[in-house]
CSV table of C-alpha atoms in Angstrom, one decimal:
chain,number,residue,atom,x,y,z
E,1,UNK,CA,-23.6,-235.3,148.5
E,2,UNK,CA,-23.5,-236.4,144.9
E,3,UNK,CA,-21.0,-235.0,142.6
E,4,UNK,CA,-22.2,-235.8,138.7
E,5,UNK,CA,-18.9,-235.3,137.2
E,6,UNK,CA,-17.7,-235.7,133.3
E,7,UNK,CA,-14.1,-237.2,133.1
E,8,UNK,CA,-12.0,-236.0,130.2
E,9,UNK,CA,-9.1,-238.6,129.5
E,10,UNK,CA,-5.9,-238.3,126.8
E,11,UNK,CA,-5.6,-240.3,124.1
E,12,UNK,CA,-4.3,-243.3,126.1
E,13,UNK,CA,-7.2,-242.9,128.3
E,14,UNK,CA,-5.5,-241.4,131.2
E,15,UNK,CA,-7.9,-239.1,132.9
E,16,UNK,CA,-6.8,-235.1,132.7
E,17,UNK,CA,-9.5,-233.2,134.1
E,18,UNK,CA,-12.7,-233.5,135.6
E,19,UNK,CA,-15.9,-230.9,134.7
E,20,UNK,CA,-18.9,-230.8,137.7
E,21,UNK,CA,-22.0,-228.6,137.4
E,22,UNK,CA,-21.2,-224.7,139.2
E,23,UNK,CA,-23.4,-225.6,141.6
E,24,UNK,CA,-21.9,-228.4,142.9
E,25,UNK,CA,-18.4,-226.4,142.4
E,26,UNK,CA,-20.1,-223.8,144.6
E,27,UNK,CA,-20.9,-226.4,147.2
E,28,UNK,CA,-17.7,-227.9,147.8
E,29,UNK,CA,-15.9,-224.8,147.6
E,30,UNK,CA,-18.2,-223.9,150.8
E,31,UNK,CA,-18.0,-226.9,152.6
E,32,UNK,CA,-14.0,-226.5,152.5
E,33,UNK,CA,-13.7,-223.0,153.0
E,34,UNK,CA,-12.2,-222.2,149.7
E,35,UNK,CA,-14.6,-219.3,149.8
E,36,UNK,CA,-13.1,-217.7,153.0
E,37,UNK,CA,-11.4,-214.7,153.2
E,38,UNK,CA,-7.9,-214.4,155.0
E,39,UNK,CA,-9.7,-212.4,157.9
E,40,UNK,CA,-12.4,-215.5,158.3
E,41,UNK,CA,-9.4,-218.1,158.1
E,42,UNK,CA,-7.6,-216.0,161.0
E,43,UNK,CA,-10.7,-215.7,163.0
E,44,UNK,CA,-11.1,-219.3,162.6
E,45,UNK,CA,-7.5,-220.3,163.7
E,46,UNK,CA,-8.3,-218.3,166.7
E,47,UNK,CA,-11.2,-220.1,167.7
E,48,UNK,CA,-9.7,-223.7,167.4
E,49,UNK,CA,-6.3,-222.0,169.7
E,50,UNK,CA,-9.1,-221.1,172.1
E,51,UNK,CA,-10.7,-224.4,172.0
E,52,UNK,CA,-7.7,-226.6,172.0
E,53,UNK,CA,-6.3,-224.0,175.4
E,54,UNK,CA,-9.6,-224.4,176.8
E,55,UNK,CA,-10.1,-220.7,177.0
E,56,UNK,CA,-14.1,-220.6,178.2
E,57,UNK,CA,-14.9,-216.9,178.0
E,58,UNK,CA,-13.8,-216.6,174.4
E,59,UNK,CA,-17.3,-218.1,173.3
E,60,UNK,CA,-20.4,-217.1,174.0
E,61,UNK,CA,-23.2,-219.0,175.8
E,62,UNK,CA,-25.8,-219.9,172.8
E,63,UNK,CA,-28.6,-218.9,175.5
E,64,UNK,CA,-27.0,-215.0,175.4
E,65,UNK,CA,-27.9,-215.1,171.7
């Protein structure tokens, strides 16, 4: 993934903030889950307990799908 990014810096030339495109704001924001609800983050914290336990018959086979 390329992020095209404009860096704004102070008058000393320290950088302050950084401005990307929406759509590459979008992206990220997807990619690390900053666009989950708390209901989504719970269901997902679930999952990786049932993983990490070893719990089988919490998933389902991707042939039943």
């Amino acid at each position: 993934m390329n992020i095209h990014k404009k860096i704004v810096v102070d008058e000393q030339g320290n950088p302050q903030e950084v401005i990307i495109p929406w759509d590459e704001f979008q992206e990220l924001a997807e990619i690390l889950g900053l666009d989950l609800d708390s209901e989504d983050l719970e269901d997902l914290r679930q999952a990786r307990e049932d993983r990490e336990s070893g719990k089988r018959d919490a998933y389902i086979d991707l042939d039943s799908i």
